[in-house]
Short mmCIF file of N, CA and C in Angstrom, two decimals:
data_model
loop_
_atom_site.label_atom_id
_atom_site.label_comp_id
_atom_site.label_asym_id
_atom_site.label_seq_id
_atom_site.Cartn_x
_atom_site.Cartn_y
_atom_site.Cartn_z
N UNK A 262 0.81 -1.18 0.00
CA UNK A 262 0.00 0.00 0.00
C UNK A 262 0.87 1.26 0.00
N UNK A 263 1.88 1.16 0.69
CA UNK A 263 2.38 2.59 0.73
C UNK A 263 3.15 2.90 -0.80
N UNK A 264 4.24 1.73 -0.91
CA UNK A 264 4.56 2.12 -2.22
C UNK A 264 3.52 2.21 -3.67
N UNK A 265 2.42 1.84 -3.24
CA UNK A 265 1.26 2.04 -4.23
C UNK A 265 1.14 3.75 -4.08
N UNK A 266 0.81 3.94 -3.04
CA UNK A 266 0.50 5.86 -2.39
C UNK A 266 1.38 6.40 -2.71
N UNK A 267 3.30 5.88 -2.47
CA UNK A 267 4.10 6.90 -3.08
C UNK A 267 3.89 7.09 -4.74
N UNK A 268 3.46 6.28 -5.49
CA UNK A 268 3.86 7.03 -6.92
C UNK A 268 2.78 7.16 -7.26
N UNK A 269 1.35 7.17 -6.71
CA UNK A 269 0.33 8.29 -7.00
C UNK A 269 0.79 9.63 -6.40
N UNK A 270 1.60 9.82 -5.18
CA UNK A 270 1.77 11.35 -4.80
C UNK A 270 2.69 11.70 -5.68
N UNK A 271 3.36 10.97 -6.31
CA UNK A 271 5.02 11.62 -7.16
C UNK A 271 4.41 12.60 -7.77
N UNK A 272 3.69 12.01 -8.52
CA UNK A 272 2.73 13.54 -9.79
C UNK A 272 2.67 14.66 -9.32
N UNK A 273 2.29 14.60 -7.62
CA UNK A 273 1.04 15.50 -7.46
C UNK A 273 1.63 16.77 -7.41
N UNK A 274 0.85 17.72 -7.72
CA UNK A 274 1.67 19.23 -7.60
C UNK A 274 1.87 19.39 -6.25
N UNK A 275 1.25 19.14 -5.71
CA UNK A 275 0.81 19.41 -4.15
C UNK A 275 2.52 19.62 -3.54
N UNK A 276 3.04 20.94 -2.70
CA UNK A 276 4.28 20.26 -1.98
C UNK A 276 4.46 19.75 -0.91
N UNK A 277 3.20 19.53 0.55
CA UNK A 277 3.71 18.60 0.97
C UNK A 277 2.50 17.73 1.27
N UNK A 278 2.49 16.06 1.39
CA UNK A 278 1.56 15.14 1.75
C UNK A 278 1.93 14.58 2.79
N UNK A 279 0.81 14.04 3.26
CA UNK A 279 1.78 13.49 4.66
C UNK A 279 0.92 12.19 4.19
N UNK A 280 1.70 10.50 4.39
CA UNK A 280 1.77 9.14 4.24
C UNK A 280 1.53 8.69 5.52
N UNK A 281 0.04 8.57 5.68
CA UNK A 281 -0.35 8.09 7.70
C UNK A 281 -1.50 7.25 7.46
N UNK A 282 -1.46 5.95 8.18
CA UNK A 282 -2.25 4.88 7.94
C UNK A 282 -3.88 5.81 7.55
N UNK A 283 -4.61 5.29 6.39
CA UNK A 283 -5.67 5.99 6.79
C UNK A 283 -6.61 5.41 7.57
N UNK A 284 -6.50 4.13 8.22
CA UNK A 284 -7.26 3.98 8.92
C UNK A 284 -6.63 3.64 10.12
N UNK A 285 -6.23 4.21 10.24
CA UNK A 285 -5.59 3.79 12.26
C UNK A 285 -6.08 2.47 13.37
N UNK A 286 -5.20 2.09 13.60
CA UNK A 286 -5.22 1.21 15.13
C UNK A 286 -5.19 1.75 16.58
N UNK A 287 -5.58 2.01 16.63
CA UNK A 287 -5.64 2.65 18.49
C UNK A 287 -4.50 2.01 19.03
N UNK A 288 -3.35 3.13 19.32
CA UNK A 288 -2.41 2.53 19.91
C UNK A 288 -2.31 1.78 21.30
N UNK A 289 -3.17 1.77 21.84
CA UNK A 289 -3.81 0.73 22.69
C UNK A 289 -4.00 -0.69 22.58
N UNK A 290 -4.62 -0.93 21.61
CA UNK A 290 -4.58 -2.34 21.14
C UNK A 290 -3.39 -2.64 20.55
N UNK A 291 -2.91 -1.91 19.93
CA UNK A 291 -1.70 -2.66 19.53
C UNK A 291 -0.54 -2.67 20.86
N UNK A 292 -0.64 -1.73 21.83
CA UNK A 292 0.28 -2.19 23.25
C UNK A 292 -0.44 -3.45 24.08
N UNK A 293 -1.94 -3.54 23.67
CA UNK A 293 -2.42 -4.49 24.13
C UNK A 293 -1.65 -6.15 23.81
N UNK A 294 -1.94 -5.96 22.80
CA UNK A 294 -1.08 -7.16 21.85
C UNK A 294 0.19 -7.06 22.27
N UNK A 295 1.28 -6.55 22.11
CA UNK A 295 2.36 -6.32 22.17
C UNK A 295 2.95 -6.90 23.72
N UNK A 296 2.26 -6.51 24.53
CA UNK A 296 2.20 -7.05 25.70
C UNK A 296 1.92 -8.27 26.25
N UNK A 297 0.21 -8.95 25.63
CA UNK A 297 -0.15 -10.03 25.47
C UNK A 297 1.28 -10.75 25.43
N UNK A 298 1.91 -10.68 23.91
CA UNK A 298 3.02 -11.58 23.14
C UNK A 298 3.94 -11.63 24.46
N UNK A 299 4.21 -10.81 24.52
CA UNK A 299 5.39 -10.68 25.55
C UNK A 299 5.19 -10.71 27.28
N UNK A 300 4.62 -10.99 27.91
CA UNK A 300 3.31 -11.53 29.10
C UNK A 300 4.28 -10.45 30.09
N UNK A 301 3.78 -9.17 29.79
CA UNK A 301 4.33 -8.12 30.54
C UNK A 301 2.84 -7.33 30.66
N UNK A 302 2.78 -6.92 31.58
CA UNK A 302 2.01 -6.30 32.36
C UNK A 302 1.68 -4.79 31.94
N UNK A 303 0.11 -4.23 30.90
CA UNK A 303 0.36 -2.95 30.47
C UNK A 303 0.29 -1.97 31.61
N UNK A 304 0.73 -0.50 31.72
CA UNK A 304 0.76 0.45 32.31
C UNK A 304 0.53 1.42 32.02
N UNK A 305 0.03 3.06 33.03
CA UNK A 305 -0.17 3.62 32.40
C UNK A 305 1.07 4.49 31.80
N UNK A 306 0.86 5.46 30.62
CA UNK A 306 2.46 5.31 30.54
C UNK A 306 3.03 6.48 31.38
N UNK A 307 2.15 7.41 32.06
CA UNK A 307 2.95 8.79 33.35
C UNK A 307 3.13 7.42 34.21
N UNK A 308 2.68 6.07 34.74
CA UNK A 308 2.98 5.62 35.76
C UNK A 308 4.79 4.42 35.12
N UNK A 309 4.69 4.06 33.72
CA UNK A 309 5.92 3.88 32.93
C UNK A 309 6.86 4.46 33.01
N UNK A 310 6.83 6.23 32.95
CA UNK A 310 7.84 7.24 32.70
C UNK A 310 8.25 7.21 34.25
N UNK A 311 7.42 7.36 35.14
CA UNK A 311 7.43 7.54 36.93
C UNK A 311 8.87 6.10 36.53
N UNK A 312 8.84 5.00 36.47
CA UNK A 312 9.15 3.55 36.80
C UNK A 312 10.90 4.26 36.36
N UNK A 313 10.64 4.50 34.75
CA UNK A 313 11.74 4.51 33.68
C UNK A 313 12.68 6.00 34.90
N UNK A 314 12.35 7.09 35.25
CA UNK A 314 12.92 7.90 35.88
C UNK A 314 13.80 7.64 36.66
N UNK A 315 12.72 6.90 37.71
CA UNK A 315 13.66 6.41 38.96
C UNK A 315 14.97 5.69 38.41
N UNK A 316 14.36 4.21 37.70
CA UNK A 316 15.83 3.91 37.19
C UNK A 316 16.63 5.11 36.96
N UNK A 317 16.26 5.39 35.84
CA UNK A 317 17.62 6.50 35.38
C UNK A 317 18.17 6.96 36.57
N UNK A 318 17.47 7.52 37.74
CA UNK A 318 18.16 8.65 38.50
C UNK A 318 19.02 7.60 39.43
N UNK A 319 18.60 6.33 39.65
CA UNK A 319 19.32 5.11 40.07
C UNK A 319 20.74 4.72 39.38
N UNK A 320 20.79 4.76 38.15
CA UNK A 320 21.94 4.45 37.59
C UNK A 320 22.67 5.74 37.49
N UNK A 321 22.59 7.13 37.36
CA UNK A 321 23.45 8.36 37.22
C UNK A 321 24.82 8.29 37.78
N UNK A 322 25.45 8.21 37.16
CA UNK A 322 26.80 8.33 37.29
C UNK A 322 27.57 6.91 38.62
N UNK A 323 26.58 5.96 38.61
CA UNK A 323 26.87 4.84 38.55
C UNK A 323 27.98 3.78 37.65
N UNK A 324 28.83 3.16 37.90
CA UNK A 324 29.85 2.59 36.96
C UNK A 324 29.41 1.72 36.18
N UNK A 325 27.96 1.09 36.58
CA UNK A 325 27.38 0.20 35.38
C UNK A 325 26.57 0.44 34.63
N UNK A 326 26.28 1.85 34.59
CA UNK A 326 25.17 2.71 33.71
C UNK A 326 25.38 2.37 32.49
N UNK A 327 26.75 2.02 31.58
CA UNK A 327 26.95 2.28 30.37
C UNK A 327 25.67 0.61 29.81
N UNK A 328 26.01 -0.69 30.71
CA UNK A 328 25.41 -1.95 30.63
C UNK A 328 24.54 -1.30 31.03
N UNK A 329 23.39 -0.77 31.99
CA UNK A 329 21.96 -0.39 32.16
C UNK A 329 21.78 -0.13 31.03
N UNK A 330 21.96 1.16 30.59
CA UNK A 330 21.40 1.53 29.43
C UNK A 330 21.19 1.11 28.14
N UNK A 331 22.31 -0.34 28.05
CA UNK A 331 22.13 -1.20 27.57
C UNK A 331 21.22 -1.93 26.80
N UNK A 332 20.55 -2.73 28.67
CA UNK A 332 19.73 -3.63 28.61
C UNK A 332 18.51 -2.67 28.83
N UNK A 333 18.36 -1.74 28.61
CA UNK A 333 17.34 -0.86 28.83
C UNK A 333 17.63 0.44 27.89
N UNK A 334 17.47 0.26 26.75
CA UNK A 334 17.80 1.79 25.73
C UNK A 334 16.86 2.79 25.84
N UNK A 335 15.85 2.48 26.60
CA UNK A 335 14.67 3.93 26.98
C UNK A 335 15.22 4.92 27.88
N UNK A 336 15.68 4.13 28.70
CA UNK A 336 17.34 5.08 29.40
C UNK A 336 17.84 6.31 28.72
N UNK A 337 17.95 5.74 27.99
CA UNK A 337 19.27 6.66 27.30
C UNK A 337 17.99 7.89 26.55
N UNK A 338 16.71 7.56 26.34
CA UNK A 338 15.60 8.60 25.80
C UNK A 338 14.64 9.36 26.98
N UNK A 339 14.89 9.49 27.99
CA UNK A 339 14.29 10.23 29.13
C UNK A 339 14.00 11.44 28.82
N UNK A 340 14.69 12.28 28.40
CA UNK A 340 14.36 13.57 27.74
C UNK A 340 13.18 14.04 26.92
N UNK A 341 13.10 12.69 26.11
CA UNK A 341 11.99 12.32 24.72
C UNK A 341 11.16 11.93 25.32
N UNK A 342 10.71 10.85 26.61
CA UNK A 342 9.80 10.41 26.80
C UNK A 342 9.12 11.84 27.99
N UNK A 343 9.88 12.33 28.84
CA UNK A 343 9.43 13.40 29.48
C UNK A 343 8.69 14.60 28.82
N UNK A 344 9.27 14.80 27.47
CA UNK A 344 8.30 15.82 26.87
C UNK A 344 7.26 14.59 25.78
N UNK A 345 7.13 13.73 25.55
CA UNK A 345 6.18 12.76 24.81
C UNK A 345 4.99 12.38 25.01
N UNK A 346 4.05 13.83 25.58
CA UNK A 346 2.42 13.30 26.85
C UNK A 346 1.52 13.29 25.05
N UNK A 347 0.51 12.73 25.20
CA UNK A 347 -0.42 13.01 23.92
C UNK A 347 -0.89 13.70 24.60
N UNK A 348 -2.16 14.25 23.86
CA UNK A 348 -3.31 15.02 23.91
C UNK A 348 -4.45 14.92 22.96
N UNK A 349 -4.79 16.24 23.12
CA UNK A 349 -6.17 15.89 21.88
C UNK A 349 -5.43 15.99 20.41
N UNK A 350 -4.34 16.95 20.10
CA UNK A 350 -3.82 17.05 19.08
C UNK A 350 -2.80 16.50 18.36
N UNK A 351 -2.57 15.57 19.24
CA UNK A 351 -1.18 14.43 19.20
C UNK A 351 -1.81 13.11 19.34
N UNK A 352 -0.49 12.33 18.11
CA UNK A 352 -0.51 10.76 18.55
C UNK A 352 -0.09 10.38 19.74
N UNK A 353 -0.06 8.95 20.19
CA UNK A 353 0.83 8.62 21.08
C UNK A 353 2.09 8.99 20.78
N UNK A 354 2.99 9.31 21.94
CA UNK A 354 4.01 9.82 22.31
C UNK A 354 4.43 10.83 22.04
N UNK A 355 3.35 12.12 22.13
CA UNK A 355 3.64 13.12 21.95
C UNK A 355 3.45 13.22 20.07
N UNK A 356 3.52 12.72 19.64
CA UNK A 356 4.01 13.31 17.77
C UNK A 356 2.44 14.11 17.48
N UNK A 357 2.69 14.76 16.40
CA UNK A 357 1.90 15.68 16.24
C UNK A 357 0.61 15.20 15.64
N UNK A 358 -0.21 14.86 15.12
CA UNK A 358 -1.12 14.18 14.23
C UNK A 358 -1.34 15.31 13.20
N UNK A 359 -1.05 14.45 11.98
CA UNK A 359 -1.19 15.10 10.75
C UNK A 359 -2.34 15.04 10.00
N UNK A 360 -2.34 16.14 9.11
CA UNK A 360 -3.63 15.91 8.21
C UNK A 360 -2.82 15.12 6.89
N UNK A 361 -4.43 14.55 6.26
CA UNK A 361 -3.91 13.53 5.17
C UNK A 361 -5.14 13.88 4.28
N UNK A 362 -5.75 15.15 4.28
CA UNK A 362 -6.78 14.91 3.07
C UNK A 362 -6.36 15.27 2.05
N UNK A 363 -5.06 15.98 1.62
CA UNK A 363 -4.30 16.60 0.76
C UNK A 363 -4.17 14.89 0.32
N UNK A 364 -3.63 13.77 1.01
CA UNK A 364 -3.00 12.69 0.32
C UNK A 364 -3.99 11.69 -0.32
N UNK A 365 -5.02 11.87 0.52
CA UNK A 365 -6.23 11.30 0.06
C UNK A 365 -7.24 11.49 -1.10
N UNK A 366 -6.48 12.78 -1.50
CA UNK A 366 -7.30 13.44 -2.62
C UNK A 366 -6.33 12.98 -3.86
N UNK A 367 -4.83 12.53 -3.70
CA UNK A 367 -3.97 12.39 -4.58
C UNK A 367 -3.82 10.91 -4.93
N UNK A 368 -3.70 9.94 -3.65
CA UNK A 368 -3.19 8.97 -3.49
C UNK A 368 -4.72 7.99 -3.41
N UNK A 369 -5.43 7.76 -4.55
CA UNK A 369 -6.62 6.72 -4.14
C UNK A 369 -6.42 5.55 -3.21
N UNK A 370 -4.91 4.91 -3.36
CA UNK A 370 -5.04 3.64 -2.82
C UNK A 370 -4.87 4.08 -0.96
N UNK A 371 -5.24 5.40 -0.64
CA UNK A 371 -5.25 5.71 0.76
C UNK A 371 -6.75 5.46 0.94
N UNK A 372 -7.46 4.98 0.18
CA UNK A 372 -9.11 4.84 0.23
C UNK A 372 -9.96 3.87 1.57
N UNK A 373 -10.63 3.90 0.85
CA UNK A 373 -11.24 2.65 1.82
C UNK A 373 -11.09 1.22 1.40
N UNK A 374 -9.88 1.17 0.76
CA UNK A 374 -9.60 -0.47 0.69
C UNK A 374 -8.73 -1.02 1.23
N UNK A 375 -8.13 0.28 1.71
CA UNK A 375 -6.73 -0.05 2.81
C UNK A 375 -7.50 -0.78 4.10
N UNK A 376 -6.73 -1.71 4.76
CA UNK A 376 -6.98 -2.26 6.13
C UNK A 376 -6.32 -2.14 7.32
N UNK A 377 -6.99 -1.83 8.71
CA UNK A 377 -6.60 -1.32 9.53
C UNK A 377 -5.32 -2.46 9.92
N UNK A 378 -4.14 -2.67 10.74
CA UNK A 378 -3.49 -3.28 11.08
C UNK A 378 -4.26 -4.19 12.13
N UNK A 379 -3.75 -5.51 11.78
CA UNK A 379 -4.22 -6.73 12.97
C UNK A 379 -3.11 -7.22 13.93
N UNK A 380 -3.66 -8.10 14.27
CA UNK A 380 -3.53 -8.55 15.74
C UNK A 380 -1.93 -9.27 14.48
N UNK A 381 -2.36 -10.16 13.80
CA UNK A 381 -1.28 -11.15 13.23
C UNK A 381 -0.01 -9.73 12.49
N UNK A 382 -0.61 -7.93 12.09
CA UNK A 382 0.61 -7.84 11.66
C UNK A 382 1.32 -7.57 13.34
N UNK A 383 1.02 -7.27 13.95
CA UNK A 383 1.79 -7.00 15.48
C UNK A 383 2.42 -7.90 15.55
N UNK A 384 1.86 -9.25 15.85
CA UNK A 384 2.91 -10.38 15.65
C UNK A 384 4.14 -10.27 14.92
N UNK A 385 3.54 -10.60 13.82
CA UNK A 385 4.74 -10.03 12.82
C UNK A 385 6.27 -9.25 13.26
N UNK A 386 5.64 -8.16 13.50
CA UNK A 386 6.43 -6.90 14.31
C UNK A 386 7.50 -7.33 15.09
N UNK A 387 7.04 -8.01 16.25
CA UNK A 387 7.70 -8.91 17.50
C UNK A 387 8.31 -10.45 16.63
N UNK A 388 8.44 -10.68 15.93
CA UNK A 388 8.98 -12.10 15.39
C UNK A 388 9.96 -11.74 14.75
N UNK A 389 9.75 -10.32 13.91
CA UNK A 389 11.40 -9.87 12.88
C UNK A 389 11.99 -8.84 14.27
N UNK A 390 11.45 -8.50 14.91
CA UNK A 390 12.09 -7.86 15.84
C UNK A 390 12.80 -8.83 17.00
N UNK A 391 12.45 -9.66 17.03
CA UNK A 391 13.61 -10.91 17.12
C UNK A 391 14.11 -11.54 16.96
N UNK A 392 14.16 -11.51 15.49
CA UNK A 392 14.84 -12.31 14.58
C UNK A 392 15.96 -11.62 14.77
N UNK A 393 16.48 -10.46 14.38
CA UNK A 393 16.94 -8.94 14.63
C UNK A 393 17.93 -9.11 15.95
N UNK A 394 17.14 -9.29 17.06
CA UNK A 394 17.61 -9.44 18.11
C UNK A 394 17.74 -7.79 18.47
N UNK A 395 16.71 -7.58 18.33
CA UNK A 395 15.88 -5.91 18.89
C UNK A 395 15.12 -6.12 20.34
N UNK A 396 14.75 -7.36 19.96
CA UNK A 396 13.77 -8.06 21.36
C UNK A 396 14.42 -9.16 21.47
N UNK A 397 14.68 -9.84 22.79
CA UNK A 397 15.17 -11.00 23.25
C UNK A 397 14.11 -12.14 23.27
N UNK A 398 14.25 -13.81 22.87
CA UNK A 398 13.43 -14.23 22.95
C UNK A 398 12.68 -14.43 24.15
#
């Protein structure tokens, strides 16, 4: 689908489109899933960032921080996740939510034949992401 959407936008006069699922997954369900797979316990995420802090302020200038941050690379993004709250005008983690009717007007295959993401592509996700060894088995 997307490389279908990029070379309907190539044409377009338009200068900028923005390429965003048009039909969205509630990032909820997909942490739902994500979690499921991985039998970790969801949270909320100010009570996540609360968890992720302490660590950090636990390891600071600690001699094994360089291995923490390691086995824990959200560590090393505290900054990002501290300013990353949604709202009404934002995706999860803070990002901005874009408009797409400019792309939708260019790009047909952003239509209604596109399909929302499932439970099996999440899977997916978590299986090359450990193939990878991004995620541990």
């Amino acid at each position: 689908m997307v490389a279908s959407a990029l070379i309907e936008m190539a044409d377009s006069d338009e200068l900028h489109l923005h390429l965003i699922h048009p039909r969205p997954t509630p990032f909820s369900k997909i942490m739902s899933i994500i979690c499921q797979e991985l039998n970790v316990k969801p949270v909320p995420y100010s009570e996540w960032l609360d968890l992720l802090l302490e660590r950090a302020e636990k390891i600071h200038g600690h001699p094994d921080a360089e291995n923490a941050m390691e086995q824990n690379p959200a560590l090393r993004l505290t900054d990002f996740f501290m300013t990353a709250q949604g709202g009404e005008h934002t995706e999860p983690i803070g990002m901005v939510r874009l408009g797409d009717s400019k792309a939708r007007e260019v790009a047909p295959t952003l239509g209604e034949r596109a399909r929302r993401l499932e439970e099996e592509d999440v899977r997916g996700w978590l299986r090359m992401w450990k193939k990878y060894r991004f995620l541990s088995e």
